[in-house]
């Protein structure tokens, strides 16, 4: 694996180095507002003092509930300077789920505009950016190991058991992706500007923000909840953005609805789901001069494990657009039965290197099952078993083939049907249920349909509409089934498992 | 996809034609035969990607920006159309 050298491995140190070099350079743009590197550094330092005084420090996780904004970026840097890790949470999650997640972190302080219901940790709200900060008492960042192994962020992702899993990711998992110079998988740094449109709770947020802020580039925050094609056009025109990340389903939407909207960009990064060949073909035909990258990787190996520069020849690959070669600081091993398989043979994609998370917060069993230590080619290696299937071709390029289990990606969100089912079974009036992912026209999944049987003796029988309303109050929108069907019975296979294929075919 | 009818002449449809146009966009994106005026986007199981698709098409049709959030905020299809019409004549925004 390529080990980036010279780049600080702590996110806030890599940022501070850029701020010291070019304090007047633009770090963050949002509408009419811009923040220079020097200004952002000073803000983060001042806010870190305030957070540290409330107990943020090494070993703690600070939930941050702010809309995507310059304030959010400064707050996250402040948390990191304290030596703490941040968990950027979506304030739109149902209250109960949010409160449960925050309680599981036992945070010293919550950063946000209002204290979430059911939380008793003190609330800290960032002051307006134009309020001058006191100049005294600004402490240096809390020292942390230079190898970047200390926790930096927590991502919550769908868990089969019914509760979200908290993935604890160290600094180096982010900084490994963005070495200075030519070694990176894409062009970042001074002279580059990237759109920030992903929810802060996603690891893709780091791709949009830390890519630029650790290398001297600019992150341009898209206003509103959704990046629309015409808004992308405006960001290119007004702020000269040259890089955008779009999950595959969003990429497809942009190509369908406004294929010219990419004009002016230098690189488009997509992935997170299987790419659609017709959409890729249409994009390449119209934008020959834009670099198109396909990124692959679970959040347990922060943002990407591999990337592939997509060319016209890839559209003819029978197994689909390849996912490519490892990013810096990452190794890919295709394994079966504890051994690497030969090239061309499909096995489970396992990942090693600096991108790996420490594990799942408070869940040793799940961590031990997914993160294993094996001797590979005579070397003790910590591996993350992705549950993804794939093979390396003769050139060492990775191809994705599917999942070992039922997990799917819906519009970029990782969805465990088991999590939805666990919630449905708790609803009074439900006897049995199966959540069935629905394949979309472009090779990804468009959503999940739910089938259930009503519990006997529950009068009147639970209506699909009522059940869906109950789920809407308990689950984030992306986990709520689009359609809910009541059945007299559910089909089972001979092995006694729900027959999802039969249900999907209906 | 209904590109052909969407690349309409520049002036765009008259307000009276707009509800029908929007109804056709909903039906196409949500993959349903028709759109009952008293149902909401949520009732149709609409996703945020579908909301974005609908708004992108309305934007191209009318030149007016409609935020995808509006689809989730409107109680019925008819309310949504009223919101779009309001945005269209400039009394909102």
CSV table of N, CA and C in Angstrom, one decimal, chain A residues 37-193:
chain,number,residue,atom,x,y,z
A,37,UNK,N,-8.9,30.7,5.5
A,37,UNK,CA,-8.3,29.7,6.4
A,37,UNK,C,-7.9,30.3,7.7
A,38,UNK,N,-7.4,31.5,7.7
A,38,UNK,CA,-7.0,32.1,9.0
A,38,UNK,C,-8.2,32.4,9.9
A,39,UNK,N,-9.2,32.9,9.3
A,39,UNK,CA,-10.5,33.2,10.1
A,39,UNK,C,-11.0,31.9,10.7
A,40,UNK,N,-11.1,30.9,9.8
A,40,UNK,CA,-11.7,29.6,10.3
A,40,UNK,C,-10.8,29.0,11.4
A,41,UNK,N,-9.5,29.1,11.3
A,41,UNK,CA,-8.6,28.6,12.3
A,41,UNK,C,-8.8,29.3,13.6
A,42,UNK,N,-9.0,30.6,13.5
A,42,UNK,CA,-9.2,31.4,14.8
A,42,UNK,C,-10.5,31.0,15.4
A,43,UNK,N,-11.5,30.9,14.6
A,43,UNK,CA,-12.9,30.5,15.1
A,43,UNK,C,-12.8,29.2,15.8
A,44,UNK,N,-12.2,28.2,15.1
A,44,UNK,CA,-12.2,26.9,15.7
A,44,UNK,C,-11.4,26.9,17.0
A,45,UNK,N,-10.3,27.7,17.1
A,45,UNK,CA,-9.5,27.7,18.3
A,45,UNK,C,-10.4,28.3,19.4
A,46,UNK,N,-11.1,29.4,19.1
A,46,UNK,CA,-11.9,30.0,20.2
A,46,UNK,C,-13.0,29.1,20.6
A,47,UNK,N,-13.7,28.4,19.7
A,47,UNK,CA,-14.8,27.6,20.1
A,47,UNK,C,-14.3,26.3,20.8
A,48,UNK,N,-13.1,25.9,20.4
A,48,UNK,CA,-12.5,24.7,21.1
A,48,UNK,C,-12.3,25.0,22.6
A,49,UNK,N,-11.9,26.3,22.9
A,49,UNK,CA,-11.7,26.7,24.3
A,49,UNK,C,-13.0,26.5,25.1
A,50,UNK,N,-14.1,27.0,24.4
A,50,UNK,CA,-15.4,26.9,25.1
A,50,UNK,C,-15.9,25.5,25.3
A,51,UNK,N,-15.6,24.6,24.3
A,51,UNK,CA,-16.0,23.2,24.4
A,51,UNK,C,-15.2,22.5,25.4
A,52,UNK,N,-13.9,22.8,25.4
A,52,UNK,CA,-13.0,22.1,26.4
A,52,UNK,C,-13.4,22.4,27.8
A,53,UNK,N,-13.9,23.7,28.0
A,53,UNK,CA,-14.3,24.1,29.3
A,53,UNK,C,-15.5,23.3,29.8
A,54,UNK,N,-16.3,22.8,28.8
A,54,UNK,CA,-17.5,22.0,29.1
A,54,UNK,C,-17.2,20.5,29.2
A,55,UNK,N,-16.0,20.2,29.0
A,55,UNK,CA,-15.6,18.8,29.2
A,55,UNK,C,-15.3,18.0,28.0
A,56,UNK,N,-15.3,18.6,26.8
A,56,UNK,CA,-14.9,17.9,25.6
A,56,UNK,C,-13.4,17.7,25.6
A,57,UNK,N,-13.0,16.5,25.4
A,57,UNK,CA,-11.6,16.1,25.5
A,57,UNK,C,-11.4,14.7,25.0
A,58,UNK,N,-10.2,14.2,25.1
A,58,UNK,CA,-9.8,12.9,24.6
A,58,UNK,C,-10.8,11.8,25.3
A,59,UNK,N,-11.2,10.9,24.5
A,59,UNK,CA,-12.1,9.9,25.0
A,59,UNK,C,-13.6,10.2,25.0
A,60,UNK,N,-13.9,11.4,24.6
A,60,UNK,CA,-15.3,11.8,24.6
A,60,UNK,C,-15.8,11.9,23.1
A,61,UNK,N,-17.1,11.8,22.9
A,61,UNK,CA,-17.7,12.0,21.6
A,61,UNK,C,-18.7,13.1,21.8
A,62,UNK,N,-18.6,14.1,20.9
A,62,UNK,CA,-19.5,15.3,21.0
A,62,UNK,C,-20.5,15.3,19.8
A,63,UNK,N,-21.8,15.1,20.2
A,63,UNK,CA,-22.8,15.2,19.1
A,63,UNK,C,-22.9,16.6,18.6
A,64,UNK,N,-22.9,16.8,17.3
A,64,UNK,CA,-23.1,18.1,16.7
A,64,UNK,C,-24.3,18.1,15.8
A,65,UNK,N,-25.3,18.9,16.1
A,65,UNK,CA,-26.5,19.0,15.4
A,65,UNK,C,-26.7,20.4,14.8
A,66,UNK,N,-26.0,20.6,13.7
A,66,UNK,CA,-26.1,21.9,13.0
A,66,UNK,C,-26.4,21.7,11.6
A,67,UNK,N,-27.1,22.6,10.9
A,67,UNK,CA,-27.3,22.4,9.5
A,67,UNK,C,-25.9,22.5,8.8
A,68,UNK,N,-25.9,22.1,7.5
A,68,UNK,CA,-24.6,22.2,6.8
A,68,UNK,C,-24.4,23.7,6.6
A,69,UNK,N,-23.2,24.2,7.1
A,69,UNK,CA,-22.9,25.6,7.2
A,69,UNK,C,-21.5,25.8,7.5
A,70,UNK,N,-21.0,27.1,7.4
A,70,UNK,CA,-19.6,27.4,7.8
A,70,UNK,C,-19.5,27.1,9.4
A,71,UNK,N,-20.6,27.4,10.1
A,71,UNK,CA,-20.5,27.2,11.6
A,71,UNK,C,-20.3,25.7,11.9
A,72,UNK,N,-20.9,24.8,11.1
A,72,UNK,CA,-20.8,23.4,11.3
A,72,UNK,C,-19.3,23.0,11.1
A,73,UNK,N,-18.7,23.5,10.0
A,73,UNK,CA,-17.3,23.1,9.8
A,73,UNK,C,-16.4,23.6,10.9
A,74,UNK,N,-16.6,24.9,11.4
A,74,UNK,CA,-15.8,25.4,12.5
A,74,UNK,C,-16.0,24.6,13.7
A,75,UNK,N,-17.3,24.2,14.0
A,75,UNK,CA,-17.6,23.4,15.2
A,75,UNK,C,-16.9,22.1,15.2
A,76,UNK,N,-16.9,21.4,14.0
A,76,UNK,CA,-16.2,20.1,13.9
A,76,UNK,C,-14.7,20.2,14.1
A,77,UNK,N,-14.1,21.3,13.6
A,77,UNK,CA,-12.7,21.5,13.8
A,77,UNK,C,-12.4,21.8,15.3
A,78,UNK,N,-13.3,22.5,15.9
A,78,UNK,CA,-13.2,22.8,17.3
A,78,UNK,C,-13.2,21.5,18.2
A,79,UNK,N,-14.1,20.7,17.9
A,79,UNK,CA,-14.2,19.4,18.6
A,79,UNK,C,-12.9,18.6,18.4
A,80,UNK,N,-12.4,18.6,17.2
A,80,UNK,CA,-11.2,17.8,17.0
A,80,UNK,C,-10.0,18.4,17.7
A,81,UNK,N,-10.0,19.8,17.8
A,81,UNK,CA,-8.9,20.4,18.5
A,81,UNK,C,-8.9,20.1,20.0
A,82,UNK,N,-10.1,19.8,20.5
A,82,UNK,CA,-10.2,19.4,21.9
A,82,UNK,C,-9.6,18.0,22.2
A,83,UNK,N,-9.4,17.3,21.1
A,83,UNK,CA,-9.0,15.9,21.3
A,83,UNK,C,-10.1,14.9,21.3
A,84,UNK,N,-11.3,15.5,21.2
A,84,UNK,CA,-12.6,14.7,21.2
A,84,UNK,C,-12.9,14.2,19.7
A,85,UNK,N,-13.9,13.3,19.6
A,85,UNK,CA,-14.4,12.9,18.3
A,85,UNK,C,-15.8,13.6,18.2
A,86,UNK,N,-16.2,13.8,16.9
A,86,UNK,CA,-17.5,14.3,16.7
A,86,UNK,C,-18.4,13.3,16.2
A,87,UNK,N,-19.7,13.4,16.5
A,87,UNK,CA,-20.8,12.7,15.8
A,87,UNK,C,-21.7,13.7,15.2
A,88,UNK,N,-21.6,14.0,13.9
A,88,UNK,CA,-22.5,14.9,13.3
A,88,UNK,C,-23.9,14.2,13.0
A,89,UNK,N,-24.9,14.6,13.7
A,89,UNK,CA,-26.2,13.9,13.6
A,89,UNK,C,-27.2,14.7,12.8
A,90,UNK,N,-28.1,14.0,12.2
A,90,UNK,CA,-29.2,14.6,11.4
A,90,UNK,C,-30.3,15.1,12.4
A,91,UNK,N,-30.5,16.4,12.5
A,91,UNK,CA,-31.5,16.8,13.4
A,91,UNK,C,-32.9,16.4,13.0
A,92,UNK,N,-33.1,15.9,11.8
A,92,UNK,CA,-34.4,15.5,11.3
A,92,UNK,C,-34.7,14.1,11.7
A,93,UNK,N,-33.8,13.4,12.3
A,93,UNK,CA,-34.2,12.0,12.7
A,93,UNK,C,-35.3,12.1,13.7
A,94,UNK,N,-36.1,11.0,13.8
A,94,UNK,CA,-37.2,11.0,14.8
A,94,UNK,C,-36.5,11.2,16.2
A,95,UNK,N,-37.3,12.0,17.0
A,95,UNK,CA,-36.7,12.4,18.3
A,95,UNK,C,-36.2,11.3,19.2
A,96,UNK,N,-37.0,10.2,19.2
A,96,UNK,CA,-36.6,9.0,20.1
A,96,UNK,C,-35.3,8.4,19.6
A,97,UNK,N,-35.1,8.3,18.3
A,97,UNK,CA,-33.9,7.7,17.8
A,97,UNK,C,-32.7,8.6,18.1
A,98,UNK,N,-32.9,9.9,17.9
A,98,UNK,CA,-31.8,10.8,18.1
A,98,UNK,C,-31.4,10.8,19.6
A,99,UNK,N,-32.5,10.8,20.5
A,99,UNK,CA,-32.2,10.8,21.9
A,99,UNK,C,-31.4,9.5,22.3
A,100,UNK,N,-31.8,8.4,21.8
A,100,UNK,CA,-31.2,7.1,22.1
A,100,UNK,C,-29.7,7.1,21.6
A,101,UNK,N,-29.5,7.6,20.4
A,101,UNK,CA,-28.1,7.7,19.9
A,101,UNK,C,-27.3,8.6,20.8
A,102,UNK,N,-27.8,9.8,21.2
A,102,UNK,CA,-27.0,10.7,22.0
A,102,UNK,C,-26.8,10.1,23.4
A,103,UNK,N,-27.8,9.4,23.9
A,103,UNK,CA,-27.6,8.8,25.2
A,103,UNK,C,-26.5,7.7,25.2
A,104,UNK,N,-26.4,7.0,24.0
A,104,UNK,CA,-25.4,6.0,23.9
A,104,UNK,C,-24.0,6.6,23.9
A,105,UNK,N,-23.9,7.8,23.6
A,105,UNK,CA,-22.5,8.5,23.5
A,105,UNK,C,-22.1,9.1,24.9
A,106,UNK,N,-23.1,9.2,25.8
A,106,UNK,CA,-22.9,9.8,27.1
A,106,UNK,C,-22.0,11.1,26.9
A,107,UNK,N,-22.4,12.1,26.1
A,107,UNK,CA,-21.5,13.2,25.8
A,107,UNK,C,-21.4,14.2,26.9
A,108,UNK,N,-20.2,14.9,27.0
A,108,UNK,CA,-20.1,16.0,28.0
A,108,UNK,C,-20.9,17.2,27.6
A,109,UNK,N,-21.1,17.4,26.3
A,109,UNK,CA,-21.8,18.5,25.8
A,109,UNK,C,-22.4,18.2,24.4
A,110,UNK,N,-23.5,18.9,24.1
A,110,UNK,CA,-24.1,18.7,22.7
A,110,UNK,C,-24.0,20.1,22.0
A,111,UNK,N,-23.5,20.1,20.8
A,111,UNK,CA,-23.4,21.3,20.0
A,111,UNK,C,-24.6,21.4,19.1
A,112,UNK,N,-25.4,22.5,19.2
A,112,UNK,CA,-26.5,22.7,18.4
A,112,UNK,C,-27.2,24.0,18.7
A,113,UNK,N,-28.4,24.2,18.0
A,113,UNK,CA,-29.1,25.4,18.3
A,113,UNK,C,-30.2,25.2,19.4
A,114,UNK,N,-30.6,23.9,19.6
A,114,UNK,CA,-31.6,23.6,20.6
A,114,UNK,C,-31.3,22.3,21.2
A,115,UNK,N,-31.5,22.1,22.4
A,115,UNK,CA,-31.2,20.8,23.0
A,115,UNK,C,-32.2,19.8,22.6
A,116,UNK,N,-31.8,18.7,22.0
A,116,UNK,CA,-32.7,17.6,21.5
A,116,UNK,C,-33.5,17.1,22.7
A,117,UNK,N,-34.8,16.8,22.5
A,117,UNK,CA,-35.7,16.2,23.5
A,117,UNK,C,-35.0,15.0,24.1
A,118,UNK,N,-35.2,14.8,25.4
A,118,UNK,CA,-34.7,13.6,26.1
A,118,UNK,C,-33.2,13.6,26.3
A,119,UNK,N,-32.5,14.7,26.2
A,119,UNK,CA,-31.1,14.8,26.4
A,119,UNK,C,-30.8,15.7,27.6
A,120,UNK,N,-29.9,15.3,28.5
A,120,UNK,CA,-29.7,16.1,29.6
A,120,UNK,C,-28.3,16.8,29.6
A,121,UNK,N,-27.4,16.4,28.5
A,121,UNK,CA,-26.1,17.0,28.5
A,121,UNK,C,-26.2,18.5,28.2
A,122,UNK,N,-25.3,19.3,28.7
A,122,UNK,CA,-25.3,20.7,28.4
A,122,UNK,C,-25.3,21.0,26.9
A,123,UNK,N,-26.0,22.1,26.5
A,123,UNK,CA,-26.0,22.5,25.1
A,123,UNK,C,-25.0,23.6,24.9
A,124,UNK,N,-24.2,23.6,23.9
A,124,UNK,CA,-23.4,24.7,23.5
A,124,UNK,C,-23.8,25.2,22.1
A,125,UNK,N,-24.2,26.4,21.9
A,125,UNK,CA,-24.5,27.0,20.6
A,125,UNK,C,-23.4,27.9,20.1
A,126,UNK,N,-23.0,27.7,18.9
A,126,UNK,CA,-21.9,28.6,18.4
A,126,UNK,C,-22.5,30.0,18.3
A,127,UNK,N,-21.6,31.0,18.6
A,127,UNK,CA,-22.1,32.4,18.4
A,127,UNK,C,-22.1,32.7,16.9
A,128,UNK,N,-22.8,33.8,16.6
A,128,UNK,CA,-22.8,34.2,15.1
A,128,UNK,C,-21.3,34.5,14.7
A,129,UNK,N,-21.0,34.2,13.4
A,129,UNK,CA,-19.7,34.3,12.9
A,129,UNK,C,-19.1,35.7,13.0
A,130,UNK,N,-20.0,36.7,12.9
A,130,UNK,CA,-19.5,38.1,12.9
A,130,UNK,C,-19.3,38.6,14.3
A,131,UNK,N,-19.5,37.8,15.3
A,131,UNK,CA,-19.2,38.3,16.7
A,131,UNK,C,-17.8,38.1,17.0
A,132,UNK,N,-17.0,39.1,17.3
A,132,UNK,CA,-15.6,38.9,17.5
A,132,UNK,C,-15.4,38.1,18.8
A,133,UNK,N,-14.4,37.3,18.7
A,133,UNK,CA,-14.1,36.4,19.9
A,133,UNK,C,-13.1,37.1,20.8
A,134,UNK,N,-13.1,36.8,22.0
A,134,UNK,CA,-12.1,37.3,22.9
A,134,UNK,C,-10.7,36.7,22.5
A,135,UNK,N,-9.7,37.6,22.5
A,135,UNK,CA,-8.4,37.2,22.0
A,135,UNK,C,-7.5,36.4,22.9
A,136,UNK,N,-7.9,36.4,24.2
A,136,UNK,CA,-7.0,35.7,25.2
A,136,UNK,C,-7.5,34.3,25.4
A,137,UNK,N,-6.6,33.6,26.0
A,137,UNK,CA,-6.9,32.3,26.6
A,137,UNK,C,-7.1,31.2,25.5
A,138,UNK,N,-6.6,31.4,24.3
A,138,UNK,CA,-6.8,30.5,23.2
A,138,UNK,C,-5.7,29.4,23.3
A,139,UNK,N,-6.2,28.2,23.7
A,139,UNK,CA,-5.2,27.1,24.0
A,139,UNK,C,-4.8,26.5,22.7
A,140,UNK,N,-3.6,25.9,22.7
A,140,UNK,CA,-3.2,25.0,21.5
A,140,UNK,C,-4.1,23.8,21.5
A,141,UNK,N,-4.1,23.1,20.4
A,141,UNK,CA,-4.9,21.9,20.3
A,141,UNK,C,-4.4,20.9,21.4
A,142,UNK,N,-5.3,20.1,21.9
A,142,UNK,CA,-4.9,19.0,22.8
A,142,UNK,C,-4.0,18.0,22.1
A,143,UNK,N,-2.8,17.7,22.7
A,143,UNK,CA,-1.9,16.8,22.0
A,143,UNK,C,-2.6,15.4,21.7
A,144,UNK,N,-2.3,14.9,20.6
A,144,UNK,CA,-2.8,13.6,20.2
A,144,UNK,C,-1.7,12.8,19.5
A,145,UNK,N,-1.8,11.5,19.5
A,145,UNK,CA,-0.7,10.7,18.9
A,145,UNK,C,-0.6,11.1,17.4
A,146,UNK,N,0.7,11.3,17.0
A,146,UNK,CA,1.0,11.8,15.6
A,146,UNK,C,0.6,10.8,14.6
A,147,UNK,N,0.3,9.6,14.9
A,147,UNK,CA,0.0,8.6,13.9
A,147,UNK,C,-1.5,8.7,13.5
A,148,UNK,N,-2.2,9.6,14.1
A,148,UNK,CA,-3.6,9.8,13.7
A,148,UNK,C,-4.5,8.6,14.1
A,149,UNK,N,-4.1,7.9,15.2
A,149,UNK,CA,-4.9,6.8,15.6
A,149,UNK,C,-6.1,7.1,16.5
A,150,UNK,N,-6.1,8.4,17.0
A,150,UNK,CA,-7.1,8.7,18.0
A,150,UNK,C,-8.5,8.9,17.2
A,151,UNK,N,-9.6,8.6,17.9
A,151,UNK,CA,-10.9,8.7,17.3
A,151,UNK,C,-11.2,10.2,16.8
A,152,UNK,N,-11.7,10.3,15.7
A,152,UNK,CA,-12.1,11.6,15.1
A,152,UNK,C,-13.6,11.8,14.9
A,153,UNK,N,-14.3,10.7,14.5
A,153,UNK,CA,-15.7,10.9,14.2
A,153,UNK,C,-16.4,9.6,14.3
A,154,UNK,N,-17.7,9.7,14.5
A,154,UNK,CA,-18.6,8.5,14.7
A,154,UNK,C,-19.7,8.7,13.6
A,155,UNK,N,-19.9,7.6,12.8
A,155,UNK,CA,-21.0,7.5,11.9
A,155,UNK,C,-22.0,6.5,12.3
A,156,UNK,N,-23.3,6.8,12.2
A,156,UNK,CA,-24.3,5.9,12.6
A,156,UNK,C,-24.9,5.3,11.3
A,157,UNK,N,-24.9,4.0,11.2
A,157,UNK,CA,-25.4,3.3,10.0
A,157,UNK,C,-26.4,2.2,10.4
A,158,UNK,N,-27.2,1.8,9.5
A,158,UNK,CA,-28.2,0.8,9.7
A,158,UNK,C,-27.7,-0.5,10.3
A,159,UNK,N,-28.3,-1.0,11.4
A,159,UNK,CA,-27.8,-2.2,12.0
A,159,UNK,C,-28.9,-3.3,11.9
A,160,UNK,N,-28.6,-4.5,11.7
A,160,UNK,CA,-29.6,-5.6,11.6
A,160,UNK,C,-30.4,-5.8,12.8
A,161,UNK,N,-29.8,-5.4,14.0
A,161,UNK,CA,-30.5,-5.7,15.3
A,161,UNK,C,-31.7,-4.8,15.5
A,162,UNK,N,-31.8,-3.7,14.8
A,162,UNK,CA,-32.9,-2.7,15.0
A,162,UNK,C,-32.4,-1.4,15.5
A,163,UNK,N,-31.1,-1.3,16.0
A,163,UNK,CA,-30.5,0.0,16.4
A,163,UNK,C,-29.4,0.3,15.5
A,164,UNK,N,-29.2,1.6,15.3
A,164,UNK,CA,-28.1,2.0,14.4
A,164,UNK,C,-26.7,1.6,15.1
A,165,UNK,N,-25.7,1.3,14.2
A,165,UNK,CA,-24.4,1.0,14.7
A,165,UNK,C,-23.5,2.3,14.6
A,166,UNK,N,-22.8,2.6,15.6
A,166,UNK,CA,-21.9,3.7,15.6
A,166,UNK,C,-20.5,3.3,15.2
A,167,UNK,N,-20.0,3.7,14.0
A,167,UNK,CA,-18.7,3.4,13.5
A,167,UNK,C,-17.7,4.4,14.0
A,168,UNK,N,-16.7,4.0,14.7
A,168,UNK,CA,-15.7,4.9,15.3
A,168,UNK,C,-14.5,5.0,14.4
A,169,UNK,N,-14.3,6.2,13.8
A,169,UNK,CA,-13.3,6.3,12.8
A,169,UNK,C,-12.1,7.2,13.2
A,170,UNK,N,-10.9,6.8,13.1
A,170,UNK,CA,-9.8,7.6,13.6
A,170,UNK,C,-9.4,8.7,12.6
A,171,UNK,N,-8.6,9.7,13.0
A,171,UNK,CA,-8.1,10.8,12.1
A,171,UNK,C,-7.5,10.3,10.9
A,172,UNK,N,-6.6,9.2,11.0
A,172,UNK,CA,-5.8,8.8,9.9
A,172,UNK,C,-6.7,8.2,8.8
A,173,UNK,N,-7.9,7.7,9.1
A,173,UNK,CA,-8.8,7.1,8.1
A,173,UNK,C,-9.2,8.2,7.1
A,174,UNK,N,-9.3,9.5,7.6
A,174,UNK,CA,-9.6,10.6,6.7
A,174,UNK,C,-8.4,11.1,6.1
A,175,UNK,N,-7.3,11.4,6.8
A,175,UNK,CA,-6.2,12.1,6.2
A,175,UNK,C,-5.4,11.2,5.2
A,176,UNK,N,-5.6,9.9,5.4
A,176,UNK,CA,-4.9,9.0,4.4
A,176,UNK,C,-5.4,9.2,3.0
A,177,UNK,N,-6.6,9.7,2.9
A,177,UNK,CA,-7.2,9.8,1.6
A,177,UNK,C,-6.7,11.0,0.8
A,178,UNK,N,-6.1,12.0,1.5
A,178,UNK,CA,-5.8,13.2,0.9
A,178,UNK,C,-4.3,13.6,1.1
A,179,UNK,N,-3.4,12.8,0.6
A,179,UNK,CA,-2.0,13.1,0.7
A,179,UNK,C,-1.7,14.3,-0.2
A,180,UNK,N,-0.7,15.1,0.2
A,180,UNK,CA,-0.4,16.2,-0.7
A,180,UNK,C,0.4,15.7,-1.9
A,181,UNK,N,0.2,16.4,-3.0
A,181,UNK,CA,1.0,16.0,-4.2
A,181,UNK,C,0.2,15.1,-5.1
A,182,UNK,N,0.8,14.3,-5.8
A,182,UNK,CA,0.2,13.5,-6.9
A,182,UNK,C,-0.4,12.2,-6.5
A,183,UNK,N,-0.1,11.8,-5.2
A,183,UNK,CA,-0.4,10.4,-4.8
A,183,UNK,C,-1.9,10.1,-4.6
A,184,UNK,N,-2.7,11.2,-4.6
A,184,UNK,CA,-4.1,11.0,-4.2
A,184,UNK,C,-4.9,10.4,-5.4
A,185,UNK,N,-6.2,10.0,-5.1
A,185,UNK,CA,-7.0,9.4,-6.1
A,185,UNK,C,-7.7,10.4,-7.0
A,186,UNK,N,-7.7,11.7,-6.5
A,186,UNK,CA,-8.3,12.8,-7.3
A,186,UNK,C,-7.5,14.1,-7.0
A,187,UNK,N,-7.8,15.1,-7.7
A,187,UNK,CA,-7.1,16.4,-7.5
A,187,UNK,C,-7.7,17.2,-6.5
A,188,UNK,N,-7.0,17.5,-5.4
A,188,UNK,CA,-7.5,18.4,-4.3
A,188,UNK,C,-6.4,19.4,-4.1
A,189,UNK,N,-6.7,20.4,-3.3
A,189,UNK,CA,-5.7,21.4,-2.9
A,189,UNK,C,-5.9,22.7,-3.5
A,190,UNK,N,-5.0,23.6,-3.3
A,190,UNK,CA,-5.1,25.0,-3.8
A,190,UNK,C,-5.5,25.1,-5.2
A,191,UNK,N,-6.5,25.9,-5.6
A,191,UNK,CA,-6.9,26.0,-6.9
A,191,UNK,C,-8.1,25.1,-7.2
A,192,UNK,N,-8.5,24.2,-6.3
A,192,UNK,CA,-9.6,23.4,-6.5
A,192,UNK,C,-10.8,23.8,-5.5
A,193,UNK,N,-12.0,23.6,-5.9
A,193,UNK,CA,-13.1,23.9,-5.1
A,193,UNK,C,-14.2,22.8,-5.3
